[in-house]
mmCIF file with all atom_site columns, C-alpha atoms in Angstrom:
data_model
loop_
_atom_site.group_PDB
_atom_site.id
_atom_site.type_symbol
_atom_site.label_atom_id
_atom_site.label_alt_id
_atom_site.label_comp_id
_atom_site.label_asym_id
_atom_site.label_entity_id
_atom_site.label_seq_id
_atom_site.pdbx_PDB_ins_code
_atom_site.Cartn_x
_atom_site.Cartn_y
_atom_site.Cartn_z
_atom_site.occupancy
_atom_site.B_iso_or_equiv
_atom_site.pdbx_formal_charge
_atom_site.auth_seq_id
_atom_site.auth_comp_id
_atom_site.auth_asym_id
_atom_site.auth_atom_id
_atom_site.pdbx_PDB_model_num
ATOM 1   C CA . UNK R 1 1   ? 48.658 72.499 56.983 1.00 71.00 ? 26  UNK R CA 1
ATOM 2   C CA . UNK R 1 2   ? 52.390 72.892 58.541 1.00 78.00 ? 27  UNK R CA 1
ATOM 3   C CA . UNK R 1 3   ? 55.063 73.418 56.511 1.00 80.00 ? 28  UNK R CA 1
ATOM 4   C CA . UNK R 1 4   ? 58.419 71.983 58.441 1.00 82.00 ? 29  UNK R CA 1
ATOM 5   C CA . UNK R 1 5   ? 61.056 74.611 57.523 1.00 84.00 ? 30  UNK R CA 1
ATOM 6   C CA . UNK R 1 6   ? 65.113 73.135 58.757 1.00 86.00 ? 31  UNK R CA 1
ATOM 7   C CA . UNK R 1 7   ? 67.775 75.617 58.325 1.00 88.00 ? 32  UNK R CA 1
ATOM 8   C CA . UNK R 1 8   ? 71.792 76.063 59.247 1.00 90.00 ? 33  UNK R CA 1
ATOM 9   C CA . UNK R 1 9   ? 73.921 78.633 59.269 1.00 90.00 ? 34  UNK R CA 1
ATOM 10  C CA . UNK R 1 10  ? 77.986 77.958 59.642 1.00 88.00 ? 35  UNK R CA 1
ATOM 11  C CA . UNK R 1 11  ? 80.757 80.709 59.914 1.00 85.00 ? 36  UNK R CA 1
ATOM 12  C CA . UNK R 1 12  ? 83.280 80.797 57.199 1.00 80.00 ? 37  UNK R CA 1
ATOM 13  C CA . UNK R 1 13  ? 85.337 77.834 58.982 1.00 85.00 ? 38  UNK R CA 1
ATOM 14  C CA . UNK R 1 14  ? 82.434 75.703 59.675 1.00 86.00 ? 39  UNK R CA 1
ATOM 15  C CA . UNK R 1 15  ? 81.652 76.328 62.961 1.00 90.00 ? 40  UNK R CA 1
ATOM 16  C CA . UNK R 1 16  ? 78.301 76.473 64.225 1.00 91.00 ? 41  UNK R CA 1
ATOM 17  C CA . UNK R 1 17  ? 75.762 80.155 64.119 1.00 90.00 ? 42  UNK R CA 1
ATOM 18  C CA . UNK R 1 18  ? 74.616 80.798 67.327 1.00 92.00 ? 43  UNK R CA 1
ATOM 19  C CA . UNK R 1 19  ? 71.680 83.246 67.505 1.00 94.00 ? 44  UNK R CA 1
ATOM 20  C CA . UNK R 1 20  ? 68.090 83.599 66.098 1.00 94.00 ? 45  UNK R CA 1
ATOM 21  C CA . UNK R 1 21  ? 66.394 83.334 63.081 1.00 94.00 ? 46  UNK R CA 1
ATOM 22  C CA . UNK R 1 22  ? 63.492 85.159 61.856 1.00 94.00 ? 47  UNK R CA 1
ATOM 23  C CA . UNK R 1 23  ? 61.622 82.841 58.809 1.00 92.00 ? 48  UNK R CA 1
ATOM 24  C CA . UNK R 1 24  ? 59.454 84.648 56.913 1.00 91.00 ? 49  UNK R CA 1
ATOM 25  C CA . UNK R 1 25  ? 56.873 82.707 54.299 1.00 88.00 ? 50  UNK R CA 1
ATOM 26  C CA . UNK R 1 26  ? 54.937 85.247 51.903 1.00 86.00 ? 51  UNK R CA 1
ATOM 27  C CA . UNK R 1 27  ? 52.075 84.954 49.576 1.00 80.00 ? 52  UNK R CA 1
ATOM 28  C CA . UNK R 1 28  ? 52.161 88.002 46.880 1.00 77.00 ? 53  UNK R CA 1
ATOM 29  C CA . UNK R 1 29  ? 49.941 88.200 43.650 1.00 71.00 ? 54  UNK R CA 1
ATOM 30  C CA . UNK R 1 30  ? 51.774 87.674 40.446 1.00 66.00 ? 55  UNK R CA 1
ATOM 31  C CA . UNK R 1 31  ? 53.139 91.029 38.895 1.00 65.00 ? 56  UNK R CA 1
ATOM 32  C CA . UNK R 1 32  ? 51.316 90.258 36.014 1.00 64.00 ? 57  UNK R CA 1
ATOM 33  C CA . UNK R 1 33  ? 47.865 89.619 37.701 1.00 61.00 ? 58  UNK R CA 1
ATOM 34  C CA . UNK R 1 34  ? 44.820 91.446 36.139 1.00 64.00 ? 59  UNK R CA 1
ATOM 35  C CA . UNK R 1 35  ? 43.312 91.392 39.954 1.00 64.00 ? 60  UNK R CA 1
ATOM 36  C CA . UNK R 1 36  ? 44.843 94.456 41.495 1.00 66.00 ? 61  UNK R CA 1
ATOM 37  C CA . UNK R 1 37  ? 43.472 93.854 44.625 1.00 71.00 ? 62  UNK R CA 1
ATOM 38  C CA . UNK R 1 38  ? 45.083 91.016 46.076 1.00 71.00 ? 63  UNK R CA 1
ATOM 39  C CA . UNK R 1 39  ? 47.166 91.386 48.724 1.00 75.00 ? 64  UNK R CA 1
ATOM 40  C CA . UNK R 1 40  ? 50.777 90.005 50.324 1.00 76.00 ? 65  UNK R CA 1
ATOM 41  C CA . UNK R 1 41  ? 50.717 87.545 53.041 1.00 82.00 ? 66  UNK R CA 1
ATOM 42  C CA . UNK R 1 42  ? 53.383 86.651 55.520 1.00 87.00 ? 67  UNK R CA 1
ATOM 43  C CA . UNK R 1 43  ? 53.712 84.566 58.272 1.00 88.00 ? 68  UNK R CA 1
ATOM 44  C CA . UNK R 1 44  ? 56.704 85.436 60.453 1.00 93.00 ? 69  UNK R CA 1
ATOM 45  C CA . UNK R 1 45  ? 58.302 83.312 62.872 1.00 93.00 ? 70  UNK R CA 1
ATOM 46  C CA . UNK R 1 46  ? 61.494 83.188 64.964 1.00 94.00 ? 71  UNK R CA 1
ATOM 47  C CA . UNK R 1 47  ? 63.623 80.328 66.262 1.00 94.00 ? 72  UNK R CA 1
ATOM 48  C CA . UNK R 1 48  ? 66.255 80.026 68.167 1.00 95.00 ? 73  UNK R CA 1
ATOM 49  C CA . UNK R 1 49  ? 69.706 78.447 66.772 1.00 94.00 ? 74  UNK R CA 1
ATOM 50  C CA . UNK R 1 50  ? 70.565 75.124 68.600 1.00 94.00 ? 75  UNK R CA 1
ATOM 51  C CA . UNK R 1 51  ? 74.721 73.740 69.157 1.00 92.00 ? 76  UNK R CA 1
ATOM 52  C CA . UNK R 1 52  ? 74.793 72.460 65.598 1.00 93.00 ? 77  UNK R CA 1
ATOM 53  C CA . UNK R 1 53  ? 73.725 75.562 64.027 1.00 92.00 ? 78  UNK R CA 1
ATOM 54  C CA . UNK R 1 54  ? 70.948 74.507 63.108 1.00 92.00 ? 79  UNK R CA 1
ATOM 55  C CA . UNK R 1 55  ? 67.051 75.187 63.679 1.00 92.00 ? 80  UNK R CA 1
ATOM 56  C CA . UNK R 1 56  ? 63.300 73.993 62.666 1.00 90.00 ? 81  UNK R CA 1
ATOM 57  C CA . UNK R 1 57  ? 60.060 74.750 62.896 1.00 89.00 ? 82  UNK R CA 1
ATOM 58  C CA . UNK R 1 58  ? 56.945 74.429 61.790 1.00 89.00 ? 83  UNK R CA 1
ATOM 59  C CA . UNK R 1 59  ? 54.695 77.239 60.568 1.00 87.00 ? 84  UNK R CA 1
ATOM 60  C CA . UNK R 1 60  ? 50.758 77.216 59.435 1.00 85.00 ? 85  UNK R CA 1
ATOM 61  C CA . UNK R 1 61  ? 50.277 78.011 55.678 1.00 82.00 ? 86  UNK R CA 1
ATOM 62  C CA . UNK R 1 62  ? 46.908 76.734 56.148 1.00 80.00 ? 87  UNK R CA 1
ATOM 63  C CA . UNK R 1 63  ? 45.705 80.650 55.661 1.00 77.00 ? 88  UNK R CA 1
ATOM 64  C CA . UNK R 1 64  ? 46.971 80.535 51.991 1.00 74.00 ? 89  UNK R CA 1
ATOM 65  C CA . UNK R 1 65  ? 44.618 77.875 51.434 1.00 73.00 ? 90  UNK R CA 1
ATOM 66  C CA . UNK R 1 66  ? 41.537 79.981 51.882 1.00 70.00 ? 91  UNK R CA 1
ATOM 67  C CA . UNK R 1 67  ? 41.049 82.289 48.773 1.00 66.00 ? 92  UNK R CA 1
ATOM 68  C CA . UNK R 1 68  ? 39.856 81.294 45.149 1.00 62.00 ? 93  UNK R CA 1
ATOM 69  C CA . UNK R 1 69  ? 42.491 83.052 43.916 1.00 58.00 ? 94  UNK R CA 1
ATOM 70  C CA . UNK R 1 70  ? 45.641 80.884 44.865 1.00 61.00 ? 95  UNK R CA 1
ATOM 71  C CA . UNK R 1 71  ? 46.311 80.464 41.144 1.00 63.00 ? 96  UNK R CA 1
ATOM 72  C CA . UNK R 1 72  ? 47.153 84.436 41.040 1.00 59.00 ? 97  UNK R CA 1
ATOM 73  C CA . UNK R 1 73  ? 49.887 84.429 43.635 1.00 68.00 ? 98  UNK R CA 1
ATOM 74  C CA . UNK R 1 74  ? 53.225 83.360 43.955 1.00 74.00 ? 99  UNK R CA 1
ATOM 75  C CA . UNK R 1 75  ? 55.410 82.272 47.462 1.00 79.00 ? 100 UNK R CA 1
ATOM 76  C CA . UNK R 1 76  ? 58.999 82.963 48.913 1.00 83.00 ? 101 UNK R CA 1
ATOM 77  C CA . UNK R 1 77  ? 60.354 82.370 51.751 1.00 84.00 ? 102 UNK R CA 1
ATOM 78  C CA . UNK R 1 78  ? 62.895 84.245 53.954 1.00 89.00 ? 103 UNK R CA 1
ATOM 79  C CA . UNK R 1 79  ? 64.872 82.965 56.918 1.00 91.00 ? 104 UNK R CA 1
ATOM 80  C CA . UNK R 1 80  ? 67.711 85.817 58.273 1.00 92.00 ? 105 UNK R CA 1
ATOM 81  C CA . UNK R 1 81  ? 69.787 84.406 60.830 1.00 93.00 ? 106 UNK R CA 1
ATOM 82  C CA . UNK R 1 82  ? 71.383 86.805 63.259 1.00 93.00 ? 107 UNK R CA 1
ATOM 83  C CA . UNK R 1 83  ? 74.608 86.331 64.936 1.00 92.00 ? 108 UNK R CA 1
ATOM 84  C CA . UNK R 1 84  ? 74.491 85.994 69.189 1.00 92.00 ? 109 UNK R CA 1
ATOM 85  C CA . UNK R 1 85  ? 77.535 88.839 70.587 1.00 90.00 ? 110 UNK R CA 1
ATOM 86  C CA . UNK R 1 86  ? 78.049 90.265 66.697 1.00 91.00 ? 111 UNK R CA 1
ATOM 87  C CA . UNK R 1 87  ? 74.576 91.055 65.416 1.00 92.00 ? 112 UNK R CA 1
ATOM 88  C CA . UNK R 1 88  ? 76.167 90.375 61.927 1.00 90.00 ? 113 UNK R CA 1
ATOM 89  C CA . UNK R 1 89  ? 73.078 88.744 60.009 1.00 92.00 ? 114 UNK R CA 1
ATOM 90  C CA . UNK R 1 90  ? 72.613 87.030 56.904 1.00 89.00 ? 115 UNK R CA 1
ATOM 91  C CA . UNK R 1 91  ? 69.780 86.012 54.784 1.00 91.00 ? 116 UNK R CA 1
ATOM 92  C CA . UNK R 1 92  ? 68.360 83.176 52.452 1.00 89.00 ? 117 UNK R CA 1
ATOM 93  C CA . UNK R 1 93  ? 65.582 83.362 50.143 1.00 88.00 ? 118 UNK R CA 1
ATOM 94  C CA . UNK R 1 94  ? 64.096 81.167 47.362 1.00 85.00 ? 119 UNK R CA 1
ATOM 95  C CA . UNK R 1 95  ? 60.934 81.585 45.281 1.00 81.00 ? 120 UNK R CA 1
ATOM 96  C CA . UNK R 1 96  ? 58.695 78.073 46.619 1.00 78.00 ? 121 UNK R CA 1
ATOM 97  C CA . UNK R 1 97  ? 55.640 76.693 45.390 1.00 75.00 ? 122 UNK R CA 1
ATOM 98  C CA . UNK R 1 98  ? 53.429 75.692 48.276 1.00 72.00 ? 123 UNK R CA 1
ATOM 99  C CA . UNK R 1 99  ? 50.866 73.159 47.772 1.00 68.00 ? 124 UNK R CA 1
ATOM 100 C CA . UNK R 1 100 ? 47.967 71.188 49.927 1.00 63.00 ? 125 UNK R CA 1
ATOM 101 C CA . UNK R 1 101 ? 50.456 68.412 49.383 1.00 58.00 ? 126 UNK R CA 1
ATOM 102 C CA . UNK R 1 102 ? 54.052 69.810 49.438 1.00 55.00 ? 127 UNK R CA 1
ATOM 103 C CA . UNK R 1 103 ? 56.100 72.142 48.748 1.00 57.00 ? 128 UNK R CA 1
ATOM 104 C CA . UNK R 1 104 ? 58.532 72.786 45.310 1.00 52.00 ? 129 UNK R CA 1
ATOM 105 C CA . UNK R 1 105 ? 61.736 74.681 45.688 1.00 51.00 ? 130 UNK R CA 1
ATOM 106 C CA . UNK R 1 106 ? 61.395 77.152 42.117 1.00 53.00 ? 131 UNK R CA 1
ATOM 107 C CA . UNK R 1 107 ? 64.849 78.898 42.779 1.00 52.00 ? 132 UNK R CA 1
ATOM 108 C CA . UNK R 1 108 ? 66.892 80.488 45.684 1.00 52.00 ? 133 UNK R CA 1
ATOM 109 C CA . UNK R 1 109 ? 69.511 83.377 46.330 1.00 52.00 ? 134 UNK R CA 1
ATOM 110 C CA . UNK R 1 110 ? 71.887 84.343 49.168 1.00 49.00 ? 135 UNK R CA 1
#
């Protein structure tokens, strides 16, 4: 299954990022789980930032398909964007709930 992740990044004026991104979609067992040995998993990927500021692409969640235990974890997602010539960087998360179907935006943070 691949999840189509968009993102932009604008200076303070609105002009367009340019740099990289680094997207980062994790699967981590509930805090309150009674099964202590699940595990976090992450899929990292990097784009580059086009003229608009803006990027996509698609990454394979299939993988967080394949336990019996889906029901214990929980999934964020991470994109940092980078600045080309400044290396000032900034980041974006939001706790998601990813689905066979889609995909449910549960809250997000700067």
């Amino acid at each position: 299954m691949g999840l189509k992740v968009e993102f932009c990044a604008k200076c303070t004026y609105g002009q367009p990022v340019p740099g990289q991104a680094l997207v980062e979609v994790c699967r981590d067992p509930f805090p309150y789980s009674l099964l202590h040995d699940l595990i976090r998993q992450c899929l990292t990927q990097t784009a580059k930032m086009n003229t608009t500021g803006c990027a996509s692409l698609t990454v394979d969640v299939s993988v967080f398909f394949k336990t019996k235990f889906e029901d214990q974890m929980q999934d964020t997602f991470l994109v940092n964007v980078t600045e080309e010539g400044t290396d000032v960087m900034v980041s974006k998360s939001a706790m998601v709930c990813i689905t066979k179907k889609s995909v449910y935006l549960l809250e997000g943070s700067t």
